[in-house]
PDB file of C-alpha atoms in Angstrom:
ATOM      1  CA  PRO A   1      43.150 198.732 136.948  1.00 39.00           C
ATOM      2  CA  ARG A   2      41.298 199.123 140.212  1.00 39.00           C
ATOM      3  CA  ASN A   3      42.352 195.773 141.672  1.00 43.00           C
ATOM      4  CA  GLU A   4      46.010 196.077 140.684  1.00 49.00           C
ATOM      5  CA  VAL A   5      48.439 196.158 143.606  1.00 48.00           C
ATOM      6  CA  VAL A   6      50.764 199.105 143.138  1.00 53.00           C
ATOM      7  CA  ALA A   7      53.207 198.705 146.024  1.00 60.00           C
ATOM      8  CA  LEU A   8      54.299 195.845 148.242  1.00 59.00           C
ATOM      9  CA  VAL A   9      55.905 195.839 151.669  1.00 59.00           C
ATOM     10  CA  GLU A  10      56.914 192.400 152.890  1.00 55.00           C
ATOM     11  CA  SER A  11      58.726 191.566 156.122  1.00 57.00           C
ATOM     12  CA  PRO A  12      57.932 191.474 159.834  1.00 55.00           C
ATOM     13  CA  PHE A  13      56.146 194.491 161.286  1.00 55.00           C
ATOM     14  CA  VAL A  14      58.854 195.566 163.732  1.00 60.00           C
ATOM     15  CA  PRO A  15      59.705 199.147 164.776  1.00 61.00           C
ATOM     16  CA  GLU A  16      63.038 199.444 162.944  1.00 64.00           C
ATOM     17  CA  LYS A  17      61.330 198.715 159.618  1.00 63.00           C
ATOM     18  CA  LYS A  18      59.521 202.103 159.975  1.00 64.00           C
ATOM     19  CA  TYR A  19      56.410 201.080 158.041  1.00 62.00           C
ATOM     20  CA  GLU A  20      54.456 203.893 159.653  1.00 63.00           C
ATOM     21  CA  THR A  21      56.336 206.287 157.361  1.00 68.00           C
ATOM     22  CA  ILE A  22      54.561 204.652 154.421  1.00 64.00           C
ATOM     23  CA  PHE A  23      51.163 205.121 156.034  1.00 61.00           C
ATOM     24  CA  ASP A  24      51.979 208.756 156.657  1.00 62.00           C
ATOM     25  CA  SER A  25      53.181 209.236 153.070  1.00 63.00           C
ATOM     26  CA  VAL A  26      50.208 207.723 151.246  1.00 60.00           C
ATOM     27  CA  PRO A  27      49.905 209.736 148.045  1.00 53.00           C
ATOM     28  CA  ILE A  28      46.341 210.942 148.558  1.00 51.00           C
ATOM     29  CA  GLU A  29      46.600 212.822 145.257  1.00 51.00           C
ATOM     30  CA  TYR A  30      46.853 209.543 143.367  1.00 49.00           C
ATOM     31  CA  PRO A  31      43.356 208.251 142.701  1.00 44.00           C
ATOM     32  CA  LYS A  32      42.489 204.818 144.008  1.00 41.00           C
ATOM     33  CA  SER A  33      45.858 204.177 145.642  1.00 44.00           C
ATOM     34  CA  GLY A  34      46.431 202.539 148.957  1.00 44.00           C
ATOM     35  CA  PHE A  35      46.811 199.582 151.260  1.00 45.00           C
ATOM     36  CA  GLN A  36      45.641 196.009 151.364  1.00 44.00           C
ATOM     37  CA  LEU A  37      46.556 194.500 154.694  1.00 45.00           C
ATOM     38  CA  GLU A  38      47.735 191.054 155.686  1.00 43.00           C
ATOM     39  CA  GLY A  39      48.693 190.630 159.337  1.00 47.00           C
ATOM     40  CA  LYS A  40      47.684 193.819 161.111  1.00 52.00           C
ATOM     41  CA  PRO A  41      49.448 195.039 164.266  1.00 56.00           C
ATOM     42  CA  LYS A  42      47.773 197.615 166.508  1.00 64.00           C
ATOM     43  CA  TRP A  43      49.714 200.632 165.162  1.00 61.00           C
ATOM     44  CA  ILE A  44      48.458 199.906 161.638  1.00 61.00           C
ATOM     45  CA  GLN A  45      44.856 199.957 162.805  1.00 64.00           C
ATOM     46  CA  GLU A  46      45.547 203.229 164.637  1.00 70.00           C
ATOM     47  CA  ARG A  47      46.955 204.749 161.415  1.00 64.00           C
ATOM     48  CA  LEU A  48      43.954 203.528 159.401  1.00 62.00           C
ATOM     49  CA  ASP A  49      41.571 205.028 161.967  1.00 69.00           C
ATOM     50  CA  LYS A  50      43.443 208.344 161.702  1.00 67.00           C
ATOM     51  CA  LEU A  51      43.257 208.275 157.883  1.00 59.00           C
ATOM     52  CA  ASP A  52      39.566 207.363 158.037  1.00 61.00           C
ATOM     53  CA  ALA A  53      38.927 210.370 160.270  1.00 63.00           C
ATOM     54  CA  LEU A  54      40.788 212.672 157.868  1.00 57.00           C
ATOM     55  CA  PHE A  55      39.750 211.315 154.482  1.00 52.00           C
ATOM     56  CA  GLY A  56      36.747 209.050 154.890  1.00 52.00           C
ATOM     57  CA  ASP A  57      36.651 205.627 153.305  1.00 47.00           C
ATOM     58  CA  THR A  58      40.269 204.476 153.691  1.00 41.00           C
ATOM     59  CA  VAL A  59      39.590 201.052 152.236  1.00 43.00           C
ATOM     60  CA  GLU A  60      38.394 202.602 148.972  1.00 41.00           C
ATOM     61  CA  LEU A  61      41.093 205.265 148.984  1.00 40.00           C
ATOM     62  CA  LEU A  62      43.893 202.893 149.920  1.00 43.00           C
ATOM     63  CA  ALA A  63      43.159 199.734 148.008  1.00 42.00           C
ATOM     64  CA  ASN A  64      46.279 199.177 145.934  1.00 47.00           C
ATOM     65  CA  PHE A  65      49.046 198.667 148.457  1.00 54.00           C
ATOM     66  CA  LEU A  66      49.725 195.214 149.860  1.00 51.00           C
ATOM     67  CA  PHE A  67      51.276 194.955 153.301  1.00 53.00           C
ATOM     68  CA  ALA A  68      52.283 191.394 154.005  1.00 49.00           C
ATOM     69  CA  ASP A  69      53.408 190.097 157.389  1.00 49.00           C
ATOM     70  CA  LEU A  70      52.876 186.463 156.593  1.00 51.00           C
ATOM     71  CA  GLY A  71      55.698 184.926 158.582  1.00 54.00           C
ATOM     72  CA  PHE A  72      58.454 183.076 156.767  1.00 60.00           C
ATOM     73  CA  ILE A  73      57.435 182.331 153.204  1.00 65.00           C
ATOM     74  CA  GLN A  74      59.519 181.022 150.342  1.00 73.00           C
ATOM     75  CA  GLY A  75      59.384 179.391 146.950  1.00 78.00           C
ATOM     76  CA  GLN A  76      56.368 179.845 144.714  1.00 81.00           C
ATOM     77  CA  GLU A  77      54.370 181.513 147.503  1.00 74.00           C
ATOM     78  CA  LEU A  78      56.993 184.283 147.715  1.00 74.00           C
ATOM     79  CA  VAL A  79      57.175 184.603 143.921  1.00 77.00           C
ATOM     80  CA  ASP A  80      53.385 184.938 143.763  1.00 75.00           C
ATOM     81  CA  LEU A  81      53.468 187.682 146.399  1.00 73.00           C
ATOM     82  CA  TYR A  82      56.051 189.697 144.455  1.00 76.00           C
ATOM     83  CA  GLN A  83      54.149 189.255 141.206  1.00 78.00           C
ATOM     84  CA  LYS A  84      51.196 191.155 142.691  1.00 75.00           C
ATOM     85  CA  ALA A  85      53.063 194.478 142.787  1.00 78.00           C
ATOM     86  CA  LYS A  86      54.983 196.907 140.597  1.00 83.00           C
ATOM     87  CA  ILE A  87      56.784 198.730 143.404  1.00 85.00           C
ATOM     88  CA  PHE A  88      58.505 197.428 146.531  1.00 85.00           C
ATOM     89  CA  VAL A  89      58.838 199.828 149.484  1.00 85.00           C
ATOM     90  CA  PHE A  90      61.324 199.135 152.300  1.00 85.00           C
ATOM     91  CA  PRO A  91      61.680 202.153 154.640  1.00 85.00           C
ATOM     92  CA  SER A  92      63.876 200.435 157.248  1.00 86.00           C
ATOM     93  CA  ILE A  93      66.206 202.533 159.389  1.00 85.00           C
ATOM     94  CA  GLN A  94      68.479 199.688 160.495  1.00 84.00           C
ATOM     95  CA  GLU A  95      69.677 196.753 158.403  1.00 86.00           C
ATOM     96  CA  ASN A  96      72.748 194.621 157.926  1.00 89.00           C
ATOM     97  CA  PHE A  97      72.138 192.913 154.597  1.00 90.00           C
ATOM     98  CA  PRO A  98      68.451 193.057 153.687  1.00 88.00           C
ATOM     99  CA  VAL A  99      67.915 190.029 151.457  1.00 88.00           C
ATOM    100  CA  VAL A 100      64.328 191.185 150.946  1.00 86.00           C
ATOM    101  CA  LEU A 101      65.692 193.962 148.681  1.00 92.00           C
ATOM    102  CA  LEU A 102      67.524 191.418 146.533  1.00 93.00           C
ATOM    103  CA  GLU A 103      64.339 189.364 146.298  1.00 89.00           C
ATOM    104  CA  ALA A 104      62.333 192.388 145.182  1.00 90.00           C
ATOM    105  CA  MET A 105      64.925 193.487 142.621  1.00 95.00           C
ATOM    106  CA  ASN A 106      65.305 189.939 141.306  1.00 93.00           C
ATOM    107  CA  ALA A 107      61.508 189.820 140.915  1.00 91.00           C
ATOM    108  CA  GLY A 108      61.712 192.935 138.736  1.00 94.00           C
ATOM    109  CA  LYS A 109      60.100 195.369 141.164  1.00 92.00           C
ATOM    110  CA  ALA A 110      60.969 199.053 141.229  1.00 94.00           C
ATOM    111  CA  VAL A 111      62.380 199.581 144.722  1.00 94.00           C
ATOM    112  CA  ILE A 112      62.106 202.503 147.133  1.00 92.00           C
ATOM    113  CA  THR A 113      64.312 202.164 150.205  1.00 93.00           C
ATOM    114  CA  THR A 114      66.372 204.268 152.596  1.00 93.00           C
ATOM    115  CA  GLN A 115      69.903 205.630 152.352  1.00 95.00           C
ATOM    116  CA  THR A 116      70.842 203.719 155.498  1.00 93.00           C
ATOM    117  CA  GLN A 117      73.732 201.295 155.765  1.00 91.00           C
ATOM    118  CA  GLY A 118      72.771 197.900 154.493  1.00 93.00           C
ATOM    119  CA  CYS A 119      69.975 199.114 152.244  1.00 94.00           C
ATOM    120  CA  SER A 120      72.219 201.451 150.235  1.00 95.00           C
ATOM    121  CA  GLU A 121      74.923 198.832 149.810  1.00 95.00           C
ATOM    122  CA  VAL A 122      72.484 196.216 148.573  1.00 96.00           C
ATOM    123  CA  VAL A 123      70.611 198.348 146.020  1.00 97.00           C
ATOM    124  CA  GLY A 124      73.495 200.499 144.777  1.00 97.00           C
ATOM    125  CA  ASP A 125      72.080 202.829 142.111  1.00 97.00           C
ATOM    126  CA  ALA A 126      69.291 200.410 141.147  1.00 98.00           C
ATOM    127  CA  ALA A 127      66.636 201.887 143.460  1.00 98.00           C
ATOM    128  CA  ILE A 128      65.214 205.156 144.658  1.00 97.00           C
ATOM    129  CA  LYS A 129      66.841 205.924 147.995  1.00 97.00           C
ATOM    130  CA  VAL A 130      65.205 208.283 150.472  1.00 95.00           C
ATOM    131  CA  GLU A 131      66.274 209.759 153.767  1.00 94.00           C
ATOM    132  CA  ALA A 132      65.374 207.423 156.637  1.00 91.00           C
ATOM    133  CA  GLY A 133      62.060 208.480 158.157  1.00 86.00           C
ATOM    134  CA  SER A 134      61.251 211.015 155.435  1.00 88.00           C
ATOM    135  CA  VAL A 135      57.529 210.793 154.812  1.00 83.00           C
ATOM    136  CA  GLU A 136      57.737 213.479 152.112  1.00 87.00           C
ATOM    137  CA  GLN A 137      60.482 211.708 150.141  1.00 91.00           C
ATOM    138  CA  ILE A 138      58.631 208.383 150.239  1.00 86.00           C
ATOM    139  CA  LYS A 139      55.474 210.124 149.064  1.00 83.00           C
ATOM    140  CA  GLU A 140      57.308 211.917 146.232  1.00 88.00           C
ATOM    141  CA  SER A 141      58.975 208.664 145.173  1.00 90.00           C
ATOM    142  CA  LEU A 142      55.691 206.760 145.167  1.00 84.00           C
ATOM    143  CA  LEU A 143      54.010 209.504 143.145  1.00 83.00           C
ATOM    144  CA  LYS A 144      56.900 209.542 140.668  1.00 89.00           C
ATOM    145  CA  LEU A 145      56.726 205.805 140.086  1.00 88.00           C
ATOM    146  CA  MET A 146      52.943 205.526 140.178  1.00 82.00           C
ATOM    147  CA  SER A 147      52.659 208.101 137.400  1.00 84.00           C
ATOM    148  CA  ASP A 148      55.564 206.922 135.235  1.00 90.00           C
ATOM    149  CA  GLU A 149      55.576 203.394 133.794  1.00 90.00           C
ATOM    150  CA  GLN A 150      58.941 204.107 132.119  1.00 96.00           C
ATOM    151  CA  ALA A 151      60.525 204.863 135.494  1.00 96.00           C
ATOM    152  CA  ILE A 152      59.102 201.606 136.881  1.00 93.00           C
ATOM    153  CA  ARG A 153      60.598 199.724 133.908  1.00 95.00           C
ATOM    154  CA  LYS A 154      63.947 201.492 134.321  1.00 97.00           C
ATOM    155  CA  TYR A 155      64.265 200.633 138.016  1.00 97.00           C
ATOM    156  CA  SER A 156      62.993 197.109 137.342  1.00 96.00           C
ATOM    157  CA  GLU A 157      65.706 196.474 134.747  1.00 98.00           C
ATOM    158  CA  MET A 158      68.417 198.062 136.889  1.00 98.00           C
ATOM    159  CA  GLY A 159      67.291 196.025 139.884  1.00 97.00           C
ATOM    160  CA  ILE A 160      67.403 192.724 138.016  1.00 97.00           C
ATOM    161  CA  LYS A 161      70.988 193.488 136.933  1.00 97.00           C
ATOM    162  CA  ARG A 162      71.966 194.537 140.447  1.00 97.00           C
ATOM    163  CA  ALA A 163      70.459 191.421 142.033  1.00 96.00           C
ATOM    164  CA  ALA A 164      72.387 189.248 139.562  1.00 95.00           C
ATOM    165  CA  GLU A 165      75.612 190.612 141.045  1.00 94.00           C
ATOM    166  CA  PHE A 166      74.683 188.779 144.259  1.00 93.00           C
ATOM    167  CA  SER A 167      73.894 185.413 142.647  1.00 91.00           C
ATOM    168  CA  TRP A 168      75.604 182.397 144.200  1.00 89.00           C
ATOM    169  CA  PRO A 169      77.868 181.745 141.189  1.00 92.00           C
ATOM    170  CA  ASN A 170      78.895 185.412 141.096  1.00 90.00           C
ATOM    171  CA  VAL A 171      79.614 185.575 144.842  1.00 87.00           C
ATOM    172  CA  ALA A 172      81.509 182.256 144.695  1.00 92.00           C
ATOM    173  CA  LYS A 173      83.648 183.610 141.849  1.00 92.00           C
ATOM    174  CA  GLN A 174      84.417 186.771 143.822  1.00 89.00           C
ATOM    175  CA  PHE A 175      85.538 184.673 146.811  1.00 89.00           C
ATOM    176  CA  ASP A 176      87.621 182.441 144.543  1.00 92.00           C
ATOM    177  CA  ASP A 177      89.272 185.509 142.976  1.00 90.00           C
ATOM    178  CA  LEU A 178      89.991 186.894 146.450  1.00 90.00           C
ATOM    179  CA  PHE A 179      91.533 183.624 147.643  1.00 89.00           C
ATOM    180  CA  GLN A 180      93.643 183.422 144.451  1.00 89.00           C
ATOM    181  CA  ARG A 181      94.964 186.961 145.063  1.00 88.00           C
ATOM    182  CA  LEU A 182      95.688 186.182 148.719  1.00 89.00           C
ATOM    183  CA  ASN A 183      97.476 182.987 147.733  1.00 85.00           C
ATOM    184  CA  LEU A 184      99.600 184.852 145.161  1.00 78.00           C
ATOM    185  CA  ASP A 185     100.463 187.529 147.745  1.00 75.00           C
ATOM    186  CA  GLN A 186     101.648 184.861 150.185  1.00 80.00           C
ATOM    187  CA  GLN A 187     103.821 183.174 147.542  1.00 78.00           C
ATOM    188  CA  GLU A 188     105.679 186.415 146.744  1.00 71.00           C
TER     189      GLU A 188
END
């Protein structure tokens, strides 16, 4: 449907998140795809102006992506935001432990992220991983998912399973197991 949000990007608009790679990789071939903007820094407007100059009506062309820089949100507001999209895109080049990827996978979104440290460790094999800064790989990944509902379902299911590995009870059990092993080692 025309008003369906295809992809979501949610976190602060800071340079290391590399959101400009998404703007540069907009799959122009995909009809009626694009961006809906919330919280718009100057570089985003510059990119939109550039796309307007190249392709005309960017708002019409780019209407199905939601960029959200809404500050700190949580609870039902965050759930509602994730429910608007099928795909979550996180092109960051520098992360420690990006919780936002766990949120997206737990919400059942197909995830596209980078092969960088932090991102790779969090998603494992449950996401499409691209080279950091690769406009072409992001574009190819978006096109693949946007044209294949089965692939979206596959990554959604894999992501939900992967996110469950990081649930509090699961992490607590892993720590307990570790402490038990350490305690046994000390007793020997």
